[in-house]
Amino acid sequence: MSVEALSRGNWLARGFGALGLGRANLNLRLGAAIIVGWALIAVFAPWIAPYDPITHNLADKLQGPSLLHPLGTDNFGRDILSRVIYGARIDLQMGVLGVLFPFLIGTTLGAIAGYAGGWVDILLMRILDVVLAFPFLVLMLAIIAILQPGLTSFYIALALVGWVSYARLVRAQVLVLKTSDFVTAARSLGFGRFRILFRHILPNCIAGSIVFSMSDVVLVVLAGSSISYLGLGVQPPTAEWGVMIAEGQNFITTAWWITTFPGLAIVLMAFGFSLLADGLAERFGLRQP
Amino acid sequence: MSAPLPLLQVRDLAVRFRAGGVGLPGFGARYVNAVNHVSLSIAPGETLGVVGESGCGKSTLGRAILNLVDAQGGEVRFEGDVVSSHDPSSIAKLRARAAMIFQDPYASLNPKLAIGEAIAEVLRVHRKTQPEKVAARVAELLYLVGLSPELAARKPHQLSGGQCQRVGIARALAIEPRLIIADECVAALDVSIQAQILNLLMELQRQMNLSLIFISHDLGVVRHLCRRVAVMYLGRIVELGPTEQVFAAPQHPYTRALLAAVPDIDPDRTLNPAQLRGEPPSPLDLPTGCPFHPRCPHAQEVCARGEAPMLRASGTRELACHFDLPLNSQQGEGP
Amino acid sequence: MSLLIVRNLSIAAGERLLVEEVDLDLAEGEVLGLVGESGSGKSITCRALMRLLPHDQLHIAGGSVTLKGRDLARLDEAEMRKVRGVEIGMIFQNPSSHLDPVMRIGDQIAESVRYHEGASTKEARGRAVELLRQVGIPDPVRRVSAYPHEFSGGMRQRAMIAVALACRPKLLIADEPTTALDVTVQAQVLRLLLDLRDRLGLAILLVTHNLGVVAQTCDSLTVMYAGRIMERGPKRDLLRAPAHPYTEALLKCQPGSAKPAAQLPAIPGQPPLAGAFPPGCRFHPRCPRVADICRRERPALSPAQGPRVAACHFTSALRAAS
């Protein structure tokens, strides 16, 4: 065992090294490990999960944790463990895609606003003010309600609402970097605007956004779960942690396991991303360790 | 002797920045007149020093020549062609033949980019070499500025200040420039490193017949490096001429005071009594008349009135003063 | 008799020695120049004299700092507080960041008078006006209630000098006091420092990299390189006929000392990073006279000529050559 563990440790170390995480701090390693763990669970769900997450089996309904059903069963007799495992697929996807689109849109618009200045900047910032004027969840719900409940609408709504944070973050940084010496140097060398913006300015201000996006994943997963809970996101019978909590709430006094374990899963994933955010912040030198 | 066609001609250049105020009429928009009516020219292979104290507009002048800040008036001609901010192709053409070296060697390099890549990028953008020969040319440029080509993979923070400044020079040379504008490029370096960089600049300039505009507050460096010198005060050139003449027998009262204030290394020369009282006024509200008159020991009534005196020819040099003060060569002896 | 005697002062970051065996002597009314390039240890040396080293990073590893017969290195923090500002004043390169931006200039001067001498508000204010007058600030009665941002760069440096001199210290440590100033203003501030020396009998330790400043103001010089003293002696001897190859090279590479447009005799290579010093003589990798012994043995400071000492194996050879 020891030899195996050692060689696996080496392999891990080399993997981290290849990612540039050679001297990675504890937060970063732990966070990455948790997220990689969830990703593996999501990918291999069909092989890991002991039962089918959808099929009803009323004979076994509302059973507490046992050897047969380690996390118990719900009111339709579905295995909670299997549903939590399958739920990782949806929730991880939600976290990643739900942040990716706002990240890309917000970063691009923020960078353009900051660099172009003038009326482009004024226009984009006024749109941003309008979006910010509404409470986040209310705006999300309104957009989803207009489109139609479902995961796709959720992503679209997030993209329309979530970009503002990134845009503000990046714009502020671009404004500072725009007048920095190395950007002036790049201009003096006859480089074009797009080259300067995307090759010289953005790489130097993206770190803050990446760190923010990690903590944003937490918010997005929670928002997704809340919206599913309200019945506007992922639809039953799909296994999703928010849906599971919503379904289990009627049994909270009699069958605590139905809501507790998906809740814990959300917490554990959020914890992983938070650690990752802290670790990255430290690594990028944005924060003192 | 027929004067060679100037490489660069600057006429009546003026740069203003808005400072404070909301910029609406009547709402207290105030302007800093950073550069006022500056005219100069530089021949191929010539070195021109631009000296002055902080806030005199020398750095802004350098940037305005390369159109890095907008000029509000005047004209810049490069190789005979007008460079205009309304004509992007004229700017592109200028920046393909004229490069700049900056004061802070670290800040002027992209911290995320390996230095070899920073140079390679210039070669690719300006299509100076075929793609497969870029790496070789980068190595050649690094070698030219006295750096080991092995350093190409390093990031700026892994180098010393002197090494970074050499990278800055290599990057400027990558465009194969005719003109280099060096803005305080040795001010941030230790004396021993400063001498190395100055030597490198002089050697490259001779080898490649570069024109050099050397902006500096260090009069000793300018005296060593430049054939001609322009002295600036509050956005204007007050004296312009052959370096040795200007330094040996300064005509403008400001030049005299400036030279007298430089502490000499000769231990037998005691500190001159401070010749100038006070400090330069804020460029936000320039005095009327000659901008130097409030501090000038020779100021007379006429100096406070009307417009600032224009640069006029006076022997081999140009001078912006109402008077021809008697030459005194108290700072006369050479280095 | 010397006011300040520093013997064998060493400063370390953890195990690494950054400054080794520094000796300084400063008499009343004397101006001592401490010269060196960045990383030579000149700035942390003067911080160590004030015991102002950042505690978690640097510490005094040995030696003594004797001011008027008392060893400052042995004082506890409370006693040291009575030395700072009272017996030693200090001014820095950048007055803007060393003056409190939200406190009136007069209050900053008065603060230490009241703190250390228990003077009344009125007395302290009177002293502040007097000090501002002494450092040549026009209209001191009005200026005493100005904020630092209302002052120009040179005026701020004067104000910082006034703050440093508030409790009439006998020793002023000036760390690159004119580096951030324009040359015409630099001349005014240097003039002021010399006037204060003449009028108050102030001893000044002037830390600078500018040999011109040193030549015009100091009585004696100490040249540091890579954390050690290379040469020490009266200014004139040292600048006229340097005994150490480093001093010599430093003088030669000044732009003013070569013919215009000629190549400057630069010192090859670069100064070692702090704490990663070469064995033997610290200057040997860049020295034109390097020999085998320089790589192996560290030269001790030894008498070179008259009151001058230099740390070079070939000091006597140099002298013979010149």
Tab-separated table of C-alpha atoms in Angstrom, chain B residues 78-292:
chain	number	residue	atom	x	y	z
B	78	PHE	CA	8.865	62.669	-39.416
B	79	GLU	CA	11.001	62.080	-42.500
B	80	GLY	CA	9.193	65.024	-44.028
B	81	ASP	CA	5.672	63.639	-43.535
B	82	VAL	CA	3.172	65.219	-41.183
B	83	VAL	CA	2.143	62.959	-38.300
B	84	SER	CA	-1.454	63.616	-37.390
B	85	SER	CA	-3.723	62.012	-34.820
B	86	HIS	CA	-6.458	62.116	-37.448
B	87	ASP	CA	-4.458	59.895	-39.742
B	88	PRO	CA	-3.798	56.506	-38.087
B	89	SER	CA	-1.534	55.419	-40.927
B	90	SER	CA	0.820	58.333	-40.320
B	91	ILE	CA	1.059	57.332	-36.655
B	92	ALA	CA	1.636	53.698	-37.551
B	93	LYS	CA	4.383	54.768	-39.921
B	94	LEU	CA	6.010	56.912	-37.250
B	95	ARG	CA	5.873	54.193	-34.617
B	96	ALA	CA	7.392	51.746	-37.054
B	97	ARG	CA	10.503	53.932	-37.293
B	98	ALA	CA	10.686	55.620	-33.911
B	99	ALA	CA	10.785	53.892	-30.524
B	100	MET	CA	10.790	54.911	-26.912
B	101	ILE	CA	12.701	53.778	-23.843
B	102	PHE	CA	11.102	54.454	-20.485
B	103	GLN	CA	12.288	55.434	-17.040
B	104	ASP	CA	11.072	52.524	-14.942
B	105	PRO	CA	12.609	49.399	-16.415
B	106	TYR	CA	10.200	47.060	-14.613
B	107	ALA	CA	6.989	48.976	-15.182
B	108	SER	CA	7.599	49.359	-18.897
B	109	LEU	CA	7.620	45.618	-19.505
B	110	ASN	CA	4.502	43.468	-19.377
B	111	PRO	CA	4.986	41.492	-16.148
B	112	LYS	CA	3.253	38.417	-17.565
B	113	LEU	CA	5.333	38.165	-20.702
B	114	ALA	CA	8.722	36.467	-20.926
B	115	ILE	CA	11.218	39.007	-22.175
B	116	GLY	CA	12.039	37.004	-25.304
B	117	GLU	CA	8.353	36.937	-26.124
B	118	ALA	CA	8.097	40.699	-25.558
B	119	ILE	CA	10.763	41.225	-28.206
B	120	ALA	CA	9.411	38.535	-30.526
B	121	GLU	CA	6.014	40.213	-30.466
B	122	VAL	CA	7.498	43.408	-31.866
B	123	LEU	CA	9.194	41.458	-34.643
B	124	ARG	CA	5.959	39.699	-35.546
B	125	VAL	CA	3.739	42.779	-35.409
B	126	HIS	CA	6.087	44.746	-37.635
B	127	ARG	CA	6.885	41.680	-39.775
B	128	LYS	CA	10.579	42.282	-39.354
B	129	THR	CA	11.608	38.660	-39.770
B	130	GLN	CA	10.175	35.507	-41.211
B	131	PRO	CA	8.287	33.550	-38.545
B	132	GLU	CA	10.852	30.759	-38.369
B	133	LYS	CA	13.699	33.219	-37.825
B	134	VAL	CA	12.104	35.152	-34.976
B	135	ALA	CA	13.807	33.166	-32.219
B	136	ALA	CA	17.211	33.661	-33.789
B	137	ARG	CA	16.639	37.379	-34.174
B	138	VAL	CA	15.510	37.680	-30.531
B	139	ALA	CA	18.726	35.969	-29.454
B	140	GLU	CA	20.679	38.325	-31.683
B	141	LEU	CA	19.007	41.412	-30.204
B	142	LEU	CA	19.560	40.215	-26.646
B	143	TYR	CA	23.186	39.602	-27.470
B	144	LEU	CA	23.434	43.062	-29.005
B	145	VAL	CA	22.368	44.726	-25.762
B	146	GLY	CA	24.717	42.568	-23.734
B	147	LEU	CA	22.297	39.993	-22.378
B	148	SER	CA	22.663	36.264	-22.575
B	149	PRO	CA	20.061	34.824	-24.976
B	150	GLU	CA	19.359	32.223	-22.287
B	151	LEU	CA	17.503	34.922	-20.378
B	152	ALA	CA	14.792	34.998	-23.059
B	153	ALA	CA	12.499	32.766	-21.028
B	154	ARG	CA	12.690	34.922	-17.906
B	155	LYS	CA	9.943	37.211	-16.724
B	156	PRO	CA	10.869	40.842	-15.933
B	157	HIS	CA	10.717	40.337	-12.145
B	158	GLN	CA	13.438	37.717	-12.433
B	159	LEU	CA	15.877	40.284	-13.806
B	160	SER	CA	17.724	43.206	-12.279
B	161	GLY	CA	16.832	46.796	-13.113
B	162	GLY	CA	19.799	47.176	-15.438
B	163	GLN	CA	18.949	43.972	-17.259
B	164	CYS	CA	15.339	45.064	-17.688
B	165	GLN	CA	16.500	48.356	-19.138
B	166	ARG	CA	18.611	46.424	-21.646
B	167	VAL	CA	15.512	44.455	-22.607
B	168	GLY	CA	13.699	47.764	-23.093
B	169	ILE	CA	16.469	48.856	-25.434
B	170	ALA	CA	16.452	45.550	-27.307
B	171	ARG	CA	12.725	45.856	-27.784
B	172	ALA	CA	13.110	49.384	-29.115
B	173	LEU	CA	15.815	48.192	-31.513
B	174	ALA	CA	13.599	45.368	-32.756
B	175	ILE	CA	11.658	47.765	-34.960
B	176	GLU	CA	14.951	48.889	-36.524
B	177	PRO	CA	14.238	52.502	-35.625
B	178	ARG	CA	15.735	55.672	-37.035
B	179	LEU	CA	14.869	57.596	-33.882
B	180	ILE	CA	14.873	56.607	-30.225
B	181	ILE	CA	13.305	58.752	-27.544
B	182	ALA	CA	14.823	57.857	-24.188
B	183	ASP	CA	12.775	59.222	-21.314
B	184	GLU	CA	14.875	59.365	-18.123
B	185	CYS	CA	16.089	55.915	-19.071
B	186	VAL	CA	18.934	55.783	-16.541
B	187	ALA	CA	17.329	57.714	-13.689
B	188	ALA	CA	16.216	54.591	-11.847
B	189	LEU	CA	19.579	52.844	-12.080
B	190	ASP	CA	22.648	52.795	-9.862
B	191	VAL	CA	25.608	54.833	-11.057
B	192	SER	CA	27.683	51.819	-12.043
B	193	ILE	CA	24.796	50.340	-14.043
B	194	GLN	CA	23.902	53.751	-15.435
B	195	ALA	CA	27.356	53.995	-17.026
B	196	GLN	CA	26.877	50.597	-18.673
B	197	ILE	CA	23.545	51.608	-20.179
B	198	LEU	CA	24.905	54.954	-21.380
B	199	ASN	CA	27.826	53.202	-23.039
B	200	LEU	CA	25.453	50.773	-24.717
B	201	LEU	CA	23.273	53.602	-26.010
B	202	MET	CA	26.230	55.536	-27.384
B	203	GLU	CA	27.654	52.486	-29.087
B	204	LEU	CA	24.359	51.442	-30.657
B	205	GLN	CA	23.687	54.975	-31.749
B	206	ARG	CA	27.009	55.152	-33.572
B	207	GLN	CA	26.691	51.693	-35.081
B	208	MET	CA	23.211	52.258	-36.448
B	209	ASN	CA	23.316	55.986	-37.072
B	210	LEU	CA	20.339	56.411	-34.792
B	211	SER	CA	18.922	59.756	-33.848
B	212	LEU	CA	18.458	60.025	-30.129
B	213	ILE	CA	16.300	62.347	-28.076
B	214	PHE	CA	17.575	61.947	-24.570
B	215	ILE	CA	15.218	63.322	-21.948
B	216	SER	CA	16.809	63.679	-18.536
B	217	HIS	CA	17.038	65.773	-15.415
B	218	ASP	CA	20.672	64.751	-15.023
B	219	LEU	CA	22.762	67.469	-16.615
B	220	GLY	CA	25.982	65.481	-16.310
B	221	VAL	CA	24.558	62.617	-18.319
B	222	VAL	CA	23.205	64.914	-21.007
B	223	ARG	CA	26.466	66.769	-21.257
B	224	HIS	CA	28.270	63.514	-21.782
B	225	LEU	CA	25.882	62.050	-24.298
B	226	CYS	CA	24.359	64.801	-26.390
B	227	ARG	CA	25.679	67.087	-29.075
B	228	ARG	CA	22.848	69.549	-28.711
B	229	VAL	CA	20.706	70.342	-25.736
B	230	ALA	CA	17.315	71.962	-25.152
B	231	VAL	CA	16.611	73.391	-21.714
B	232	MET	CA	12.945	73.438	-20.753
B	233	TYR	CA	11.143	75.424	-18.085
B	234	LEU	CA	7.398	75.239	-17.482
B	235	GLY	CA	6.548	73.754	-20.840
B	236	ARG	CA	8.796	75.959	-22.952
B	237	ILE	CA	12.247	75.616	-24.377
B	238	VAL	CA	14.225	78.497	-22.920
B	239	GLU	CA	17.575	77.724	-24.487
B	240	LEU	CA	18.684	75.416	-27.261
B	241	GLY	CA	22.145	74.964	-28.693
B	242	PRO	CA	25.344	72.945	-28.898
B	243	THR	CA	25.808	71.227	-25.541
B	244	GLU	CA	29.339	72.372	-24.896
B	245	GLN	CA	28.476	76.001	-25.534
B	246	VAL	CA	25.325	75.942	-23.479
B	247	PHE	CA	27.050	74.256	-20.560
B	248	ALA	CA	30.201	76.324	-20.744
B	249	ALA	CA	28.475	79.678	-21.173
B	250	PRO	CA	24.760	79.477	-20.459
B	251	GLN	CA	22.853	82.505	-21.699
B	252	HIS	CA	19.390	82.119	-20.261
B	253	PRO	CA	19.218	83.004	-16.558
B	254	TYR	CA	17.388	79.757	-15.855
B	255	THR	CA	20.072	77.667	-17.537
B	256	ARG	CA	22.658	79.478	-15.471
B	257	ALA	CA	20.836	78.788	-12.225
B	258	LEU	CA	20.249	75.182	-13.175
B	259	LEU	CA	23.884	74.556	-13.956
B	260	ALA	CA	25.035	76.333	-10.833
B	261	ALA	CA	22.814	74.137	-8.693
B	262	VAL	CA	24.349	70.864	-9.862
B	263	PRO	CA	26.605	69.635	-7.091
B	264	ASP	CA	30.034	69.044	-8.532
B	265	ILE	CA	32.134	66.046	-7.669
B	266	ASP	CA	35.177	68.228	-7.216
B	267	PRO	CA	35.639	68.391	-3.440
B	268	ASP	CA	37.343	71.779	-3.652
B	269	ARG	CA	34.333	73.497	-5.137
B	270	THR	CA	32.030	74.446	-2.326
B	271	LEU	CA	28.291	74.397	-2.641
B	272	ASN	CA	27.178	77.432	-4.592
B	273	PRO	CA	24.861	79.708	-2.689
B	274	ALA	CA	21.413	78.754	-3.906
B	275	GLN	CA	20.807	81.025	-6.878
B	276	LEU	CA	17.109	80.555	-7.200
B	277	ARG	CA	14.616	81.217	-4.504
B	278	GLY	CA	11.420	79.267	-4.378
B	279	GLU	CA	10.265	76.560	-6.701
B	280	PRO	CA	8.672	76.494	-10.131
B	281	PRO	CA	5.062	77.714	-9.983
B	282	SER	CA	2.331	75.204	-10.663
B	283	PRO	CA	1.733	74.692	-14.391
B	284	LEU	CA	-1.944	75.095	-13.543
B	285	ASP	CA	-1.646	78.850	-13.372
B	286	LEU	CA	1.330	80.078	-15.268
B	287	PRO	CA	2.548	83.600	-14.586
B	288	THR	CA	1.976	86.129	-17.316
B	289	GLY	CA	4.880	87.131	-19.469
B	290	CYS	CA	8.032	85.101	-19.206
B	291	PRO	CA	7.219	82.046	-17.067
B	292	PHE	CA	10.571	82.377	-15.325
